[in-house]
mmCIF file of C-alpha atoms in Angstrom:
data_model
loop_
_atom_site.group_PDB
_atom_site.id
_atom_site.type_symbol
_atom_site.label_atom_id
_atom_site.label_comp_id
_atom_site.label_asym_id
_atom_site.label_seq_id
_atom_site.Cartn_x
_atom_site.Cartn_y
_atom_site.Cartn_z
ATOM 1 C CA ALA A 126 15.733 -10.108 -13.107
ATOM 2 C CA GLN A 127 17.637 -12.101 -15.675
ATOM 3 C CA SER A 128 17.527 -15.898 -15.796
ATOM 4 C CA VAL A 129 19.294 -18.527 -17.741
ATOM 5 C CA SER A 130 17.817 -21.829 -18.952
ATOM 6 C CA GLN A 131 19.746 -24.879 -20.035
ATOM 7 C CA HIS A 132 17.557 -27.314 -21.729
ATOM 8 C CA ASN A 133 19.447 -30.560 -21.084
ATOM 9 C CA HIS A 134 20.505 -31.466 -17.617
ATOM 10 C CA HIS A 135 22.262 -34.712 -18.726
ATOM 11 C CA VAL A 136 23.622 -35.543 -22.187
ATOM 12 C CA ILE A 137 25.436 -38.712 -23.098
ATOM 13 C CA LEU A 138 27.327 -39.039 -26.362
ATOM 14 C CA SER A 139 29.905 -41.261 -27.974
ATOM 15 C CA GLU A 140 33.301 -40.073 -28.912
ATOM 16 C CA ALA A 141 33.460 -38.198 -32.233
ATOM 17 C CA ALA A 142 29.772 -37.252 -31.991
ATOM 18 C CA SER A 143 28.782 -33.697 -32.527
ATOM 19 C CA LEU A 144 27.637 -31.653 -29.508
ATOM 20 C CA GLU A 145 25.142 -28.877 -29.153
ATOM 21 C CA LEU A 146 24.077 -27.626 -25.667
ATOM 22 C CA GLY A 147 21.184 -25.210 -25.531
ATOM 23 C CA CYS A 148 21.082 -22.060 -23.544
ATOM 24 C CA ASN A 149 18.385 -19.349 -23.433
ATOM 25 C CA TYR A 150 18.366 -16.200 -21.270
ATOM 26 C CA SER A 151 15.789 -13.741 -20.396
ATOM 27 C CA TYR A 152 16.920 -10.129 -20.271
ATOM 28 C CA GLY A 153 15.929 -7.292 -22.429
ATOM 29 C CA GLY A 154 19.055 -5.155 -22.355
ATOM 30 C CA THR A 155 22.646 -5.601 -23.410
ATOM 31 C CA VAL A 156 24.143 -8.867 -22.165
ATOM 32 C CA ASN A 157 27.597 -10.451 -21.980
ATOM 33 C CA LEU A 158 27.281 -14.242 -22.390
ATOM 34 C CA PHE A 159 29.628 -17.052 -21.176
ATOM 35 C CA TRP A 160 30.103 -20.706 -21.183
ATOM 36 C CA TYR A 161 32.052 -22.241 -18.311
ATOM 37 C CA VAL A 162 33.246 -25.825 -17.889
ATOM 38 C CA GLN A 163 33.758 -27.762 -14.668
ATOM 39 C CA TYR A 164 35.814 -30.932 -15.018
ATOM 40 C CA PRO A 165 35.348 -33.444 -12.291
ATOM 41 C CA GLY A 166 36.827 -32.290 -9.003
ATOM 42 C CA GLN A 167 37.984 -29.022 -10.563
ATOM 43 C CA HIS A 168 36.847 -25.471 -10.467
ATOM 44 C CA LEU A 169 35.087 -23.422 -13.108
ATOM 45 C CA GLN A 170 37.050 -22.469 -16.165
ATOM 46 C CA LEU A 171 35.981 -20.137 -18.903
ATOM 47 C CA LEU A 172 35.357 -21.841 -22.288
ATOM 48 C CA LEU A 173 34.324 -18.785 -24.202
ATOM 49 C CA LYS A 174 32.570 -15.420 -23.982
ATOM 50 C CA TYR A 175 30.565 -13.094 -26.124
ATOM 51 C CA PHE A 176 30.537 -9.350 -25.511
ATOM 52 C CA SER A 177 29.853 -7.852 -28.955
ATOM 53 C CA GLY A 178 30.796 -8.164 -32.592
ATOM 54 C CA ASP A 179 30.855 -11.503 -34.492
ATOM 55 C CA PRO A 180 27.921 -13.614 -32.941
ATOM 56 C CA LEU A 181 29.965 -16.806 -33.681
ATOM 57 C CA VAL A 182 32.550 -17.028 -30.869
ATOM 58 C CA LYS A 183 35.328 -19.589 -30.809
ATOM 59 C CA GLY A 184 36.664 -20.700 -27.418
ATOM 60 C CA ILE A 185 39.263 -23.194 -26.130
ATOM 61 C CA LYS A 186 39.414 -26.885 -26.915
ATOM 62 C CA GLY A 187 37.489 -26.637 -30.169
ATOM 63 C CA PHE A 188 34.327 -25.221 -28.701
ATOM 64 C CA GLU A 189 32.290 -22.491 -30.229
ATOM 65 C CA ALA A 190 29.019 -20.740 -29.495
ATOM 66 C CA GLU A 191 26.581 -18.647 -31.552
ATOM 67 C CA PHE A 192 24.677 -15.736 -30.070
ATOM 68 C CA ILE A 193 21.279 -15.412 -31.704
ATOM 69 C CA LYS A 194 19.761 -12.153 -30.353
ATOM 70 C CA SER A 195 16.307 -12.775 -31.806
ATOM 71 C CA LYS A 196 16.086 -16.106 -30.006
ATOM 72 C CA PHE A 197 17.856 -15.025 -26.784
ATOM 73 C CA SER A 198 20.036 -18.000 -27.249
ATOM 74 C CA PHE A 199 23.717 -18.769 -26.906
ATOM 75 C CA ASN A 200 24.237 -22.502 -27.716
ATOM 76 C CA LEU A 201 27.467 -24.240 -27.264
ATOM 77 C CA ARG A 202 28.812 -26.563 -30.048
ATOM 78 C CA LYS A 203 31.669 -28.816 -30.831
ATOM 79 C CA PRO A 204 31.901 -30.848 -34.051
ATOM 80 C CA SER A 205 33.571 -33.853 -32.566
ATOM 81 C CA VAL A 206 33.759 -34.616 -28.838
ATOM 82 C CA GLN A 207 36.384 -36.449 -26.959
ATOM 83 C CA TRP A 208 36.160 -38.541 -23.802
ATOM 84 C CA SER A 209 38.057 -35.718 -22.048
ATOM 85 C CA ASP A 210 35.112 -33.354 -22.653
ATOM 86 C CA THR A 211 33.195 -35.241 -19.982
ATOM 87 C CA ALA A 212 32.283 -32.370 -17.501
ATOM 88 C CA GLU A 213 29.633 -30.017 -16.279
ATOM 89 C CA TYR A 214 28.841 -27.123 -18.614
ATOM 90 C CA PHE A 215 27.304 -23.798 -17.423
ATOM 91 C CA CYS A 216 25.926 -20.952 -19.443
ATOM 92 C CA ALA A 217 26.042 -17.620 -17.715
ATOM 93 C CA VAL A 218 24.930 -14.026 -18.350
ATOM 94 C CA HIS A 219 26.161 -10.681 -17.077
ATOM 95 C CA SER A 220 23.621 -7.871 -17.642
ATOM 96 C CA GLY A 221 26.085 -5.079 -17.790
ATOM 97 C CA GLY A 222 23.878 -2.473 -16.345
ATOM 98 C CA GLY A 223 22.743 -4.112 -13.220
ATOM 99 C CA ALA A 224 24.289 -6.176 -10.478
ATOM 100 C CA ASP A 225 27.828 -7.295 -11.201
ATOM 101 C CA GLY A 226 27.310 -10.964 -10.420
ATOM 102 C CA LEU A 227 26.871 -13.649 -13.064
ATOM 103 C CA THR A 228 23.556 -15.445 -13.483
ATOM 104 C CA PHE A 229 24.162 -19.142 -14.262
ATOM 105 C CA GLY A 230 22.073 -21.841 -15.698
ATOM 106 C CA LYS A 231 21.732 -25.044 -13.737
ATOM 107 C CA GLY A 232 24.319 -26.809 -15.810
ATOM 108 C CA THR A 233 24.475 -29.702 -18.237
ATOM 109 C CA HIS A 234 26.235 -32.777 -17.200
ATOM 110 C CA LEU A 235 27.943 -34.119 -20.348
ATOM 111 C CA ILE A 236 29.236 -37.701 -20.425
ATOM 112 C CA ILE A 237 31.301 -38.970 -23.302
ATOM 113 C CA GLN A 238 31.522 -42.645 -23.840
ATOM 114 C CA PRO A 239 34.703 -44.063 -25.307
ATOM 115 C CA ASP B 149 49.762 -15.255 -10.330
ATOM 116 C CA ALA B 150 48.403 -18.107 -8.127
ATOM 117 C CA GLY B 151 44.796 -17.280 -9.011
ATOM 118 C CA VAL B 152 41.997 -17.176 -6.527
ATOM 119 C CA ILE B 153 42.771 -19.147 -3.400
ATOM 120 C CA GLN B 154 40.246 -20.667 -1.263
ATOM 121 C CA SER B 155 40.492 -22.488 2.073
ATOM 122 C CA PRO B 156 39.791 -25.046 3.222
ATOM 123 C CA ARG B 157 39.098 -27.082 0.163
ATOM 124 C CA HIS B 158 36.861 -29.538 2.098
ATOM 125 C CA GLU B 159 35.085 -29.035 5.334
ATOM 126 C CA VAL B 160 32.976 -31.537 7.281
ATOM 127 C CA THR B 161 31.201 -30.235 10.338
ATOM 128 C CA GLU B 162 28.198 -31.046 12.584
ATOM 129 C CA MET B 163 24.961 -29.155 12.519
ATOM 130 C CA GLY B 164 25.071 -26.140 14.790
ATOM 131 C CA GLN B 165 28.801 -25.564 14.391
ATOM 132 C CA GLU B 166 30.316 -22.380 13.007
ATOM 133 C CA VAL B 167 31.885 -22.584 9.616
ATOM 134 C CA THR B 168 34.291 -19.993 8.190
ATOM 135 C CA LEU B 169 35.326 -20.111 4.512
ATOM 136 C CA ARG B 170 38.199 -18.036 3.369
ATOM 137 C CA CYS B 171 39.089 -16.440 0.025
ATOM 138 C CA LYS B 172 42.134 -14.614 -1.332
ATOM 139 C CA PRO B 173 41.367 -12.892 -4.612
ATOM 140 C CA ILE B 174 43.915 -12.322 -7.469
ATOM 141 C CA SER B 175 46.238 -9.498 -6.604
ATOM 142 C CA GLY B 176 45.028 -6.269 -8.061
ATOM 143 C CA HIS B 177 41.463 -7.412 -8.407
ATOM 144 C CA ASN B 178 39.045 -5.118 -6.544
ATOM 145 C CA SER B 179 35.718 -6.998 -6.929
ATOM 146 C CA LEU B 180 35.083 -10.199 -5.090
ATOM 147 C CA PHE B 181 32.088 -12.602 -5.381
ATOM 148 C CA TRP B 182 30.875 -15.425 -3.346
ATOM 149 C CA TYR B 183 28.722 -18.159 -5.151
ATOM 150 C CA ARG B 184 27.080 -21.331 -3.884
ATOM 151 C CA GLN B 185 26.580 -24.451 -5.941
ATOM 152 C CA THR B 186 23.954 -27.074 -5.160
ATOM 153 C CA MET B 187 22.384 -29.786 -7.119
ATOM 154 C CA MET B 188 18.888 -28.265 -6.694
ATOM 155 C CA ARG B 189 19.691 -24.689 -7.403
ATOM 156 C CA GLY B 190 22.858 -24.746 -9.410
ATOM 157 C CA LEU B 191 25.234 -21.785 -9.052
ATOM 158 C CA GLU B 192 23.943 -18.810 -7.272
ATOM 159 C CA LEU B 193 25.526 -15.422 -6.386
ATOM 160 C CA LEU B 194 25.408 -14.818 -2.587
ATOM 161 C CA ILE B 195 27.129 -11.612 -2.187
ATOM 162 C CA TYR B 196 29.758 -9.385 -3.828
ATOM 163 C CA PHE B 197 32.113 -6.626 -2.866
ATOM 164 C CA ASN B 198 33.592 -3.741 -4.719
ATOM 165 C CA ASN B 199 36.715 -2.104 -3.119
ATOM 166 C CA ASN B 200 36.053 -4.224 0.032
ATOM 167 C CA VAL B 201 32.562 -2.823 0.443
ATOM 168 C CA PRO B 202 29.564 -5.142 0.250
ATOM 169 C CA ILE B 203 27.387 -3.994 -2.726
ATOM 170 C CA ASP B 204 24.625 -6.642 -3.022
ATOM 171 C CA ASP B 205 23.926 -9.302 -0.433
ATOM 172 C CA SER B 206 20.458 -10.210 -1.689
ATOM 173 C CA GLY B 207 21.561 -13.707 -2.453
ATOM 174 C CA MET B 208 22.592 -14.470 1.072
ATOM 175 C CA PRO B 209 20.009 -17.127 2.172
ATOM 176 C CA GLU B 210 19.358 -16.013 5.704
ATOM 177 C CA ASP B 211 20.885 -14.310 8.804
ATOM 178 C CA ARG B 212 23.004 -17.252 9.569
ATOM 179 C CA PHE B 213 25.257 -16.263 6.694
ATOM 180 C CA SER B 214 27.612 -13.332 6.884
ATOM 181 C CA ALA B 215 30.510 -12.188 4.781
ATOM 182 C CA LYS B 216 33.386 -9.755 5.381
ATOM 183 C CA MET B 217 36.180 -8.256 3.435
ATOM 184 C CA PRO B 218 38.536 -6.560 5.844
ATOM 185 C CA ASN B 219 41.083 -5.775 3.192
ATOM 186 C CA ALA B 220 41.745 -6.111 -0.490
ATOM 187 C CA SER B 221 43.362 -9.490 -0.244
ATOM 188 C CA PHE B 222 41.011 -11.433 2.042
ATOM 189 C CA SER B 223 37.349 -12.297 2.446
ATOM 190 C CA THR B 224 35.449 -14.622 4.705
ATOM 191 C CA LEU B 225 32.043 -16.266 4.427
ATOM 192 C CA LYS B 226 30.747 -17.463 7.796
ATOM 193 C CA ILE B 227 27.779 -19.710 8.576
ATOM 194 C CA GLN B 228 26.586 -19.719 12.118
ATOM 195 C CA PRO B 229 24.981 -21.975 13.088
ATOM 196 C CA SER B 230 25.384 -24.315 10.130
ATOM 197 C CA GLU B 231 22.596 -26.740 8.983
ATOM 198 C CA PRO B 232 22.587 -29.813 6.703
ATOM 199 C CA ARG B 233 20.926 -27.790 3.916
ATOM 200 C CA ASP B 234 24.011 -25.551 3.823
ATOM 201 C CA SER B 235 25.898 -28.473 2.321
ATOM 202 C CA ALA B 236 27.235 -27.231 -1.002
ATOM 203 C CA VAL B 237 30.267 -26.111 -2.897
ATOM 204 C CA TYR B 238 31.095 -22.480 -2.208
ATOM 205 C CA PHE B 239 33.063 -20.597 -4.848
ATOM 206 C CA CYS B 240 34.865 -17.363 -4.595
ATOM 207 C CA ALA B 241 35.588 -15.215 -7.769
ATOM 208 C CA SER B 242 37.419 -11.976 -8.324
ATOM 209 C CA SER B 243 37.657 -9.419 -11.113
ATOM 210 C CA PHE B 244 38.721 -5.960 -11.873
ATOM 211 C CA LEU B 245 36.111 -3.357 -10.892
ATOM 212 C CA GLY B 246 35.731 -2.105 -14.424
ATOM 213 C CA THR B 247 35.231 -5.549 -15.915
ATOM 214 C CA PRO B 248 32.946 -7.500 -13.492
ATOM 215 C CA GLU B 249 31.910 -9.711 -16.353
ATOM 216 C CA THR B 250 35.309 -11.269 -16.560
ATOM 217 C CA GLN B 251 35.553 -13.244 -13.263
ATOM 218 C CA TYR B 252 38.143 -15.753 -12.197
ATOM 219 C CA PHE B 253 36.996 -18.498 -10.002
ATOM 220 C CA GLY B 254 38.731 -20.319 -7.221
ATOM 221 C CA PRO B 255 38.692 -24.043 -6.679
ATOM 222 C CA GLY B 256 35.791 -23.974 -4.240
ATOM 223 C CA THR B 257 35.181 -25.254 -0.766
ATOM 224 C CA ARG B 258 33.131 -28.424 -0.549
ATOM 225 C CA LEU B 259 31.068 -28.135 2.621
ATOM 226 C CA LEU B 260 29.252 -31.037 4.331
ATOM 227 C CA VAL B 261 27.120 -30.378 7.298
ATOM 228 C CA LEU B 262 26.073 -33.577 9.141
#
């Protein structure tokens, strides 16, 4: 069964700092990869996704992620964070050939200090 | 489109009571997923339906949990009897059958069992 590991459970940054959130997955086959964001009191929203092609994926709100197949990683990055980026971030995997549900990491709680 | 609709948004109940959570998927979507979010376990897939038929319920924690989808526009997740450890946020998501990797999430139901 696939699994997703997010390395940091809590991250605190100052505004304008650069962000990188780690995500590793374990699955030997073809995968689709996602980053979701959950702002306080709100539901999950899709930030970006990777299906195939260019491994550097750009999403909404200035976020991007890079798929490195050899490392089974899909790290999320943003060059300069804002206070409004305070949220919970989830990495997720869909295996494509197996069950249709998404497998999520446990999330990273990001706090941006003004 | 209104998106995925869940009700109630918040539910507080006492241990032993029956709880019913409701979900209306996006019109035209024919796959529906129920997830549970807890601090300890993160987001987990409980069950999903394709064309109103339950496909994989291996994530349902125990017999106290049941889910139904009587038609394409409505699903319920029932807990009977409820226990304090069932306290969590329950999300419903929907997608097109051919693209299960692209799921749209509802706002969730925050359940507290006292």
